[in-house]
Coordinates of C-alpha atoms and ligand atoms in Angstrom, one line a residue:
X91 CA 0.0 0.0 0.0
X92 CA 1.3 3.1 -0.9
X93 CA 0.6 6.5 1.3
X94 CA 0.9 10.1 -0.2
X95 CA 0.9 12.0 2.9
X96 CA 0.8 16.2 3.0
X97 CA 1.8 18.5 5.5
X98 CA 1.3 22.6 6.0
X99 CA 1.0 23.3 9.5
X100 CA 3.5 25.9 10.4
X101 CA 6.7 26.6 7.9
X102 CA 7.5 23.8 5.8
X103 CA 5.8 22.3 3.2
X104 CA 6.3 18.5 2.7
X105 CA 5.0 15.5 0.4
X106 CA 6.0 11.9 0.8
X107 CA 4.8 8.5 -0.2
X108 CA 5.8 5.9 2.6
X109 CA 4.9 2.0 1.5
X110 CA 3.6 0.0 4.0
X111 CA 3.4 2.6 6.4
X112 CA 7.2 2.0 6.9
X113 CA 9.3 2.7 4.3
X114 CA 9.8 6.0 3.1
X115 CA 9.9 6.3 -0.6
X116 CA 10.5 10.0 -1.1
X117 CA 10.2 12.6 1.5
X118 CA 10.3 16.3 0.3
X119 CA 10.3 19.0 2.6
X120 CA 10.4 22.6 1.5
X121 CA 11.5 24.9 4.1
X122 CA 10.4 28.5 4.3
X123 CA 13.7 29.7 6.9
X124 CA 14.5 32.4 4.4
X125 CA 11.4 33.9 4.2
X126 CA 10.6 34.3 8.1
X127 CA 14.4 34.9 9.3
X128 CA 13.8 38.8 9.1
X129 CA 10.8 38.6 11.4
X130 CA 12.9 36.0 14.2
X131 CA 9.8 34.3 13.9
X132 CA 6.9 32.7 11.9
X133 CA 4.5 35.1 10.5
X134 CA 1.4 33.2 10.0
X135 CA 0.3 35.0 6.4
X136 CA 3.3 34.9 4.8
X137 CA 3.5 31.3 5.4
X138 CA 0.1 29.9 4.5
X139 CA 0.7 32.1 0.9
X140 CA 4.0 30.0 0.6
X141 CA 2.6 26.9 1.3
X142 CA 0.1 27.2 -1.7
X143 CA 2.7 28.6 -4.2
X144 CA 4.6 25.0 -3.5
X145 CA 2.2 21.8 -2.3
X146 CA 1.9 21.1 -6.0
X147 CA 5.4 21.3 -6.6
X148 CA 6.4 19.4 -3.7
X149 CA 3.9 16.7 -4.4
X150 CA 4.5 16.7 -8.2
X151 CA 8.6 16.1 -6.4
X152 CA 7.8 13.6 -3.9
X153 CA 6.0 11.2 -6.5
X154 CA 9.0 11.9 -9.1
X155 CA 11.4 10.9 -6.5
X156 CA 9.4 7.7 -5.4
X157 CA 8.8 6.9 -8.8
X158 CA 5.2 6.3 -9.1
X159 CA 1.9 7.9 -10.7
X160 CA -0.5 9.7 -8.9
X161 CA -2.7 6.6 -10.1
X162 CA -0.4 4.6 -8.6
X163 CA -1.4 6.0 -4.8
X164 CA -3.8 3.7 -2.4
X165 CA -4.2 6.6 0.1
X166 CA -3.6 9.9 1.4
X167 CA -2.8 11.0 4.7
X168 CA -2.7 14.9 5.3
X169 CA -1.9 16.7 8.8
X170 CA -5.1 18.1 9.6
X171 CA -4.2 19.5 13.6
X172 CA -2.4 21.4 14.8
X173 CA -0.9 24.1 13.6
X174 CA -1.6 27.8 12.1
X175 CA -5.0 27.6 10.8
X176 CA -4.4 29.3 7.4
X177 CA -1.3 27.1 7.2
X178 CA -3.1 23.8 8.0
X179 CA -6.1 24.5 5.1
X180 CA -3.8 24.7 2.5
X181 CA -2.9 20.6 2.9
X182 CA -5.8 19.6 3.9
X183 CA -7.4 21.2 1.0
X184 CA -4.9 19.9 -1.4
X185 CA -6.0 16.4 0.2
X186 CA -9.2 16.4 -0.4
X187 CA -9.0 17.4 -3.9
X188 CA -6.7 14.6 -4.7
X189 CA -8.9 12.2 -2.7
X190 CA -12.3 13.6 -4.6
X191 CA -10.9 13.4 -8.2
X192 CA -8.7 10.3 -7.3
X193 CA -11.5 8.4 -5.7
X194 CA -9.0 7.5 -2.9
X195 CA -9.3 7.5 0.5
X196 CA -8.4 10.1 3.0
X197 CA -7.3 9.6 6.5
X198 CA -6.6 13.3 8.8
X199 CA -3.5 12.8 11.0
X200 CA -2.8 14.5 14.0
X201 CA 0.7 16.2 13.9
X202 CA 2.0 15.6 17.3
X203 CA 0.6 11.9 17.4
X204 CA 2.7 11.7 14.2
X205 CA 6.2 13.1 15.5
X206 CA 6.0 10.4 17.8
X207 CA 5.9 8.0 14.6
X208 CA 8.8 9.3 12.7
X209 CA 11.2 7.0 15.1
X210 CA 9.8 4.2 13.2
X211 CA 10.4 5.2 9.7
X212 CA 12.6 3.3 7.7
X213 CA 14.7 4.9 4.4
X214 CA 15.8 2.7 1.3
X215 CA 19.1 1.0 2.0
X216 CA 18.9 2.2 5.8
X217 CA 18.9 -0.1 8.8
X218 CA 15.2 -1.6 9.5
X219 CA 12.5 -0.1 11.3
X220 CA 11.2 -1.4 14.7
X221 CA 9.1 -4.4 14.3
X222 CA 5.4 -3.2 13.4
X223 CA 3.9 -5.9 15.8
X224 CA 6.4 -5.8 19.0
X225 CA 6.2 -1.7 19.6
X226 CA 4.0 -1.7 22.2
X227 CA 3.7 -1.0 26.1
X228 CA 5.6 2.1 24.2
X229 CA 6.3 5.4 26.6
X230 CA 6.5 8.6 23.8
X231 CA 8.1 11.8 23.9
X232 CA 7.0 14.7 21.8
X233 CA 9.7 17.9 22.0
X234 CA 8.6 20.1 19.3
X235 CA 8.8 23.9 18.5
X236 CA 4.9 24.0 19.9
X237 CA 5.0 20.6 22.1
X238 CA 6.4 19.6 24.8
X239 CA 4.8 16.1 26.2
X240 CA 4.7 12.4 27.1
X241 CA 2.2 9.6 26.7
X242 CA 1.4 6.0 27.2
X243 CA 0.5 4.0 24.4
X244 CA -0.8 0.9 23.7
X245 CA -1.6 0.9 20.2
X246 CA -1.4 3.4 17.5
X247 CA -4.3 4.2 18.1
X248 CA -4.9 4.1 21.8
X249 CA -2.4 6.6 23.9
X250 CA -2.8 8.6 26.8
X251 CA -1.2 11.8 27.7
X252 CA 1.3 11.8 31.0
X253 CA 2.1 15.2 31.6
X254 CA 3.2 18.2 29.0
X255 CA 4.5 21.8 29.3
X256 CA 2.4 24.5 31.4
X257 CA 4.2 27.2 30.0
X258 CA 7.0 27.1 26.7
X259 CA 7.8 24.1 24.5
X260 CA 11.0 23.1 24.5
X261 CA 11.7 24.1 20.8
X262 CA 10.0 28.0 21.2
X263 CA 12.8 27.6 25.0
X264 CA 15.7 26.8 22.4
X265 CA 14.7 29.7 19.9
X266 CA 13.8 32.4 22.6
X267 CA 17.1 31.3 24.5
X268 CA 19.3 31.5 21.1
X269 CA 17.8 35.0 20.6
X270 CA 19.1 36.0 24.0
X271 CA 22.3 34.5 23.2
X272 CA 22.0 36.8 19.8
X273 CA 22.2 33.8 17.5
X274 CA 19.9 33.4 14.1
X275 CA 16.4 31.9 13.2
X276 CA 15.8 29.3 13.6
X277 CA 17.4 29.7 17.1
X278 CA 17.7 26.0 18.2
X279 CA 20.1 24.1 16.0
X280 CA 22.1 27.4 16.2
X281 CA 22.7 26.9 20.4
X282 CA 23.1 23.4 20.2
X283 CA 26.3 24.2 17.7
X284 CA 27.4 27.1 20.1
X285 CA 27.2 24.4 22.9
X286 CA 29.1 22.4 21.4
X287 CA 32.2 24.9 21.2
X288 CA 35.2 22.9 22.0
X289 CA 36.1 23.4 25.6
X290 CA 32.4 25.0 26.9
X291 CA 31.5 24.2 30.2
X292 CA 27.8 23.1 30.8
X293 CA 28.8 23.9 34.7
X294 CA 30.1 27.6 34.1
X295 CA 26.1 28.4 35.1
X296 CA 23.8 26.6 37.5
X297 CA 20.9 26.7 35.6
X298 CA 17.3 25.5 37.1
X299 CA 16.3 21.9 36.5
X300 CA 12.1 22.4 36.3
X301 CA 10.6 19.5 38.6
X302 CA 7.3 21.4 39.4
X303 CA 6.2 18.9 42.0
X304 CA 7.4 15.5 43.8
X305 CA 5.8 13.3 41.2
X306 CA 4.5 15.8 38.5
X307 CA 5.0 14.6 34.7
X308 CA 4.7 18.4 33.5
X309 CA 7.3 20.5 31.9
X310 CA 8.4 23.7 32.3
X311 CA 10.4 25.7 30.6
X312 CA 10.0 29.5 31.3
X313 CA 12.1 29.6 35.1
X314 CA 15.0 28.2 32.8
X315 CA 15.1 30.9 30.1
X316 CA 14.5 33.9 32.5
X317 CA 17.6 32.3 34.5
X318 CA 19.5 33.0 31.3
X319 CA 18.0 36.3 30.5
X320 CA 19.9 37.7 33.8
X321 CA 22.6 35.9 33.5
X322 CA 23.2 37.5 30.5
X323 CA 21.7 41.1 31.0
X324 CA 21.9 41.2 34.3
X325 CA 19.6 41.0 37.5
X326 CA 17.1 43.7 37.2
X327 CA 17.6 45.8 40.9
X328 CA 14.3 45.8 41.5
X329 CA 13.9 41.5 41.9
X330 CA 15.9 42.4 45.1
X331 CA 13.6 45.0 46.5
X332 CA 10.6 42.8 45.2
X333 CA 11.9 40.0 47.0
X334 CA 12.2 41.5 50.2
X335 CA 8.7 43.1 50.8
X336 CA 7.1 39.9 49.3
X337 CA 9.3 38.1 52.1
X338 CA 8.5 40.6 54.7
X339 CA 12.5 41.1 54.9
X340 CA 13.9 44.4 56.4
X341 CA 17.3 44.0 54.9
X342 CA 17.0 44.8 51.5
X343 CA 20.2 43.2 49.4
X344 CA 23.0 44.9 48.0
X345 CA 22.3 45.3 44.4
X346 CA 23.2 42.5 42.4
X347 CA 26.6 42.1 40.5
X348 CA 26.7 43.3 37.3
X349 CA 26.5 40.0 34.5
X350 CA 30.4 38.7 33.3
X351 CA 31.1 40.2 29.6
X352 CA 29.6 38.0 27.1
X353 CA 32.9 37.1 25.6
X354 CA 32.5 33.8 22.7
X355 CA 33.4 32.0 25.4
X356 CA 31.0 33.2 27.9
X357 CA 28.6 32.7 25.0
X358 CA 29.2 29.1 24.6
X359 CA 29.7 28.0 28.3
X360 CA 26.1 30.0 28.5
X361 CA 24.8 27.8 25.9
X362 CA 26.2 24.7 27.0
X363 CA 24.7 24.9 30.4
X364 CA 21.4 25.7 29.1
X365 CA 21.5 22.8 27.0
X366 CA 22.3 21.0 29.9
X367 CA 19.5 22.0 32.7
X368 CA 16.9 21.8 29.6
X369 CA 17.8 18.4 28.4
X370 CA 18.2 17.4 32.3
X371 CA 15.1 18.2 32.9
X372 CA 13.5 16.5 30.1
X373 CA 15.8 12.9 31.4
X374 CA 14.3 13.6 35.2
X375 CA 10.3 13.7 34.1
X376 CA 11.4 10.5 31.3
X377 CA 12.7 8.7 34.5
X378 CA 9.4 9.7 36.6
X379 CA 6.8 8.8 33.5
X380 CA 9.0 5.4 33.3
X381 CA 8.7 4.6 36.7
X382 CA 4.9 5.3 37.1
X383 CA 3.9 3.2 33.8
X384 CA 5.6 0.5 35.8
X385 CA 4.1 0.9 38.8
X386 CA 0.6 0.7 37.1
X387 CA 2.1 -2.5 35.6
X388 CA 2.6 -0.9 31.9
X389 CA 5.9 -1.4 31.3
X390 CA 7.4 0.3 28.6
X391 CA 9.2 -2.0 26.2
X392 CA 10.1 0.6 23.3
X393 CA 11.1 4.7 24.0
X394 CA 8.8 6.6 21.0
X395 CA 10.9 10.1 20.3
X396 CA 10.3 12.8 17.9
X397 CA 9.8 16.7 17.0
X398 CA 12.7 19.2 16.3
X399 CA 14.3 18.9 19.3
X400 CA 15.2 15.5 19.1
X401 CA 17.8 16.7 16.5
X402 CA 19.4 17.8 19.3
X403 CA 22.9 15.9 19.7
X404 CA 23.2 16.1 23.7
X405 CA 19.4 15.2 24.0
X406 CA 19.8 12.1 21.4
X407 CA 23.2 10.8 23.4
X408 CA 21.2 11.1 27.1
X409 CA 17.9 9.7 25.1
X410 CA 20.4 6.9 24.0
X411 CA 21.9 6.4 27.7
X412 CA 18.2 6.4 29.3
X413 CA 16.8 3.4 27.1
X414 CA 20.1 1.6 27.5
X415 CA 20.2 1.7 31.4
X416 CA 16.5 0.7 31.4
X417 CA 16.3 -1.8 28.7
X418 CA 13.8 0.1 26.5
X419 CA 14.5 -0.4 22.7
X420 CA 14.7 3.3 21.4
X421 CA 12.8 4.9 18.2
X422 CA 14.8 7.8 17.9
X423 CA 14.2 9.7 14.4
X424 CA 17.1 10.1 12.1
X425 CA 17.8 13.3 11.8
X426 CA 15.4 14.6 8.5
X427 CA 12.6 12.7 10.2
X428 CA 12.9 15.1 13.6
X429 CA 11.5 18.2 11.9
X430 CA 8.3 18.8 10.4
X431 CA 8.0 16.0 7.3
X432 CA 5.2 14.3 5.3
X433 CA 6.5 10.8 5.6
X434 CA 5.5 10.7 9.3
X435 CA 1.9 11.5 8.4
X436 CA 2.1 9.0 5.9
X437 CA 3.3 6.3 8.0
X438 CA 1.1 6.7 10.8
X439 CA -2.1 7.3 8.1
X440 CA -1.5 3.8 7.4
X441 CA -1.8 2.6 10.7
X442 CA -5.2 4.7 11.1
X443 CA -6.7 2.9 7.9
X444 CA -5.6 -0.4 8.9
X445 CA -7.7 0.9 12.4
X446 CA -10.7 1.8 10.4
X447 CA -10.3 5.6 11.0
X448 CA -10.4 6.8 7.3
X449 CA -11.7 10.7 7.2
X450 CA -14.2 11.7 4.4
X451 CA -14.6 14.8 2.4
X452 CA -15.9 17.1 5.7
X453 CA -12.5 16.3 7.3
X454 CA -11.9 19.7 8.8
X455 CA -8.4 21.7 9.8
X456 CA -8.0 22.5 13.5
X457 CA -5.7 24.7 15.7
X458 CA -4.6 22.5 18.6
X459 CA -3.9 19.1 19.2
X460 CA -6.4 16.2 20.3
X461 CA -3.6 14.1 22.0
Ligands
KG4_50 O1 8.9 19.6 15.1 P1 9.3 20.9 14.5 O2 9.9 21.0 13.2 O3 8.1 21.9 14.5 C1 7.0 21.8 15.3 O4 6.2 20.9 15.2 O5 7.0 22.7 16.3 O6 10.3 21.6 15.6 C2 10.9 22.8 15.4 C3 11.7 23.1 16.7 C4 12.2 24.6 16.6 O7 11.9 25.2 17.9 C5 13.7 24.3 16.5 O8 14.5 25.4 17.1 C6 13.9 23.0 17.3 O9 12.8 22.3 16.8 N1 15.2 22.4 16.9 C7 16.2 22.2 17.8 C8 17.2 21.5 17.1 N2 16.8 21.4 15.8 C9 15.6 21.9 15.7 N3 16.3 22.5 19.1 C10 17.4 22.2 19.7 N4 18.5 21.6 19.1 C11 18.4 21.2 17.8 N5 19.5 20.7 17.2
ZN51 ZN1 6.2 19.4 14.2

């Protein structure tokens, strides 16, 4: 069975036909970086008009590169949540006018429940995917620019959420933080380079590790990217007045040293510990979600990763560490499966048809996520 799958939801527009629901035949992703860089951040109309000057082209590319007709297609799978809204339409609408005048079936796809699919991808000539029928007890993390979260899942099609972020994902963390840091757009790949300067130290700051509560399975990311805010501009005097009348303290403290000059190498040792308290605090809340599936006699036999972040080389070597110490066989994306992509939608619109979920013609585009 091949799956043309379509995705639009925030700044790249991608095609791919996956066979099987595994192997990825083509995968086409056109980025719009360029076009948002001089804004530092996506602007929602100039992205929905890009992604309609391209989805033909892209799809017209992904078929090319796969080699087959559009005849030739048993299905297609097309991100219909979440995203921007007037980004999301412009697949979804593509979708259904190749389902209607194809006479194939359509299947919507959630794109966060897909992320945590794109592990399981396998490319021509690469090593092989996960066994389709031996996934499951699986424990899934989602680390995107919009998500942050983890979930149980039995099935494809049977999860449950564990916790997520109450306040930034980890992606939108990594781009504010890189802004700070004054790198480019898209911030995150940017300080995960920077942090990997030869000779940073990831203890030159003592960043703070989120844990919100004893056993909570939320995220947070906000504390963390203030922290680096004055430790790079400074502590505002006022925080220490502030602090004092809200503590009922009479001894107001001396103001607060001025921040160290942000030298390249300050820069980098900054970077490199805030890689290191934000991926730390992703391993702690992995560890507690582990432990409670366990308890509740769910074991988790397979570790399901994906979104942009898990591009992120000191997050992949501690994801890579965590399933090793507890025995969990890891689906870690390679690295064009991470960001946003069409094959993922593909793959996982297959296991929704085999399910019996196919959409129809009234499938409609959404702004947030049902998972
Ligand atoms: O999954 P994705 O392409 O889009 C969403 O669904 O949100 O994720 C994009 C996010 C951006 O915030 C980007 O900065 C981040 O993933 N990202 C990284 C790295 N590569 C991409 N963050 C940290 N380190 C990286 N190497
Ligand atoms: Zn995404």
């Amino acid at each position: 069975m091949l799956i043309l799958g379509l995705e639009s939801s925030c700044d790249e527009t991608a095609a791919a036909v996956v066979e099987r629901g595994r192997l990825v035949r083509s995968s086409v992703v056109a980025s719009q970086n360029e076009i948002h860089r001089a804004y530092a951040g996506v602007v929602p109309e100039l992205a929905s008009r890009a992604h309609v000057e391209r989805i033909l082209g892209v799809t017209r590319d992904a078929l090319a590169n796969a080699d087959v007709r559009l005849d030739q297609i048993d299905a297609i799978a097309v991100g219909h949540r979440p995203g921007l809204i007037g980004c999301v339409l412009v697949a979804v609408s593509a979708a259904k006018a190749l389902s209607w005048s194809l006479g194939k079936p359509i299947v919507g796809v959630d794109h966060v429940h897909a992320h945590l699919y794109s592990g399981v991808l396998e490319e021509v000539g690469g090593p092989p995917a996960l066994p389709a029928d031996d996934v499951f007890p699986a424990l899934g993390l989602v680390v995107s620019g919009g998500h942050t979260a983890m979930y149980e899942l039995t099935a494809w099609t049977q999860m449950r959420r564990l916790g997520s972020t109450i306040d930034d994902a980890m992606g939108e963390a990594y781009d504010k933080a890189a802004t700070i840091l004054g790198l480019g757009f898209p911030g995150g790949p940017a300080l995960d380079r920077l942090a990997r300067t030869p000779g940073a130290r990831a203890d030159a700051e003592v960043f703070p590790i989120s844990r919100i509560a004893p056993e909570s399975l939320d995220f947070s990311f906000s504390g963390l990217k203030t922290a680096l805010l004055y430790a790079v501009k400074g502590v505002p005097e006022h925080h220490s007045v502030t602090r004092a009348r809200a503590t009922g303290s009479r001894t107001v403290k001396p103001p607060p040293p001025a921040p160290l000059p942000l030298t390249e190498t300050r820069r980098a040792d900054l970077a490199a510990s805030f890689q290191h308290a934000a991926v730390a605090a992703i391993m702690l809340k992995l560890g507690r979600a582990a432990d409670a599936m366990s308890a509740s006699g769910v074991k988790p036999r397979t570790l399901l990763t994906g979104g942009g972040v898990t591009a992120n080389s000191h997050l992949r070597m501690e994801l890579q560490r965590f399933a090793e110490q507890r025995g969990f066989r890891l689906a870690l994306p390679a690295m064009k499966f991470c960001v946003d992509n069409a094959a993922m939608l593909a793959g996982l619109g297959h296991e929704l048809l085999a399910a019996g979920r196919a959409s129809d013609l009234n499938l409609e585009a959404m702004p947030a996520t049902a998972i």
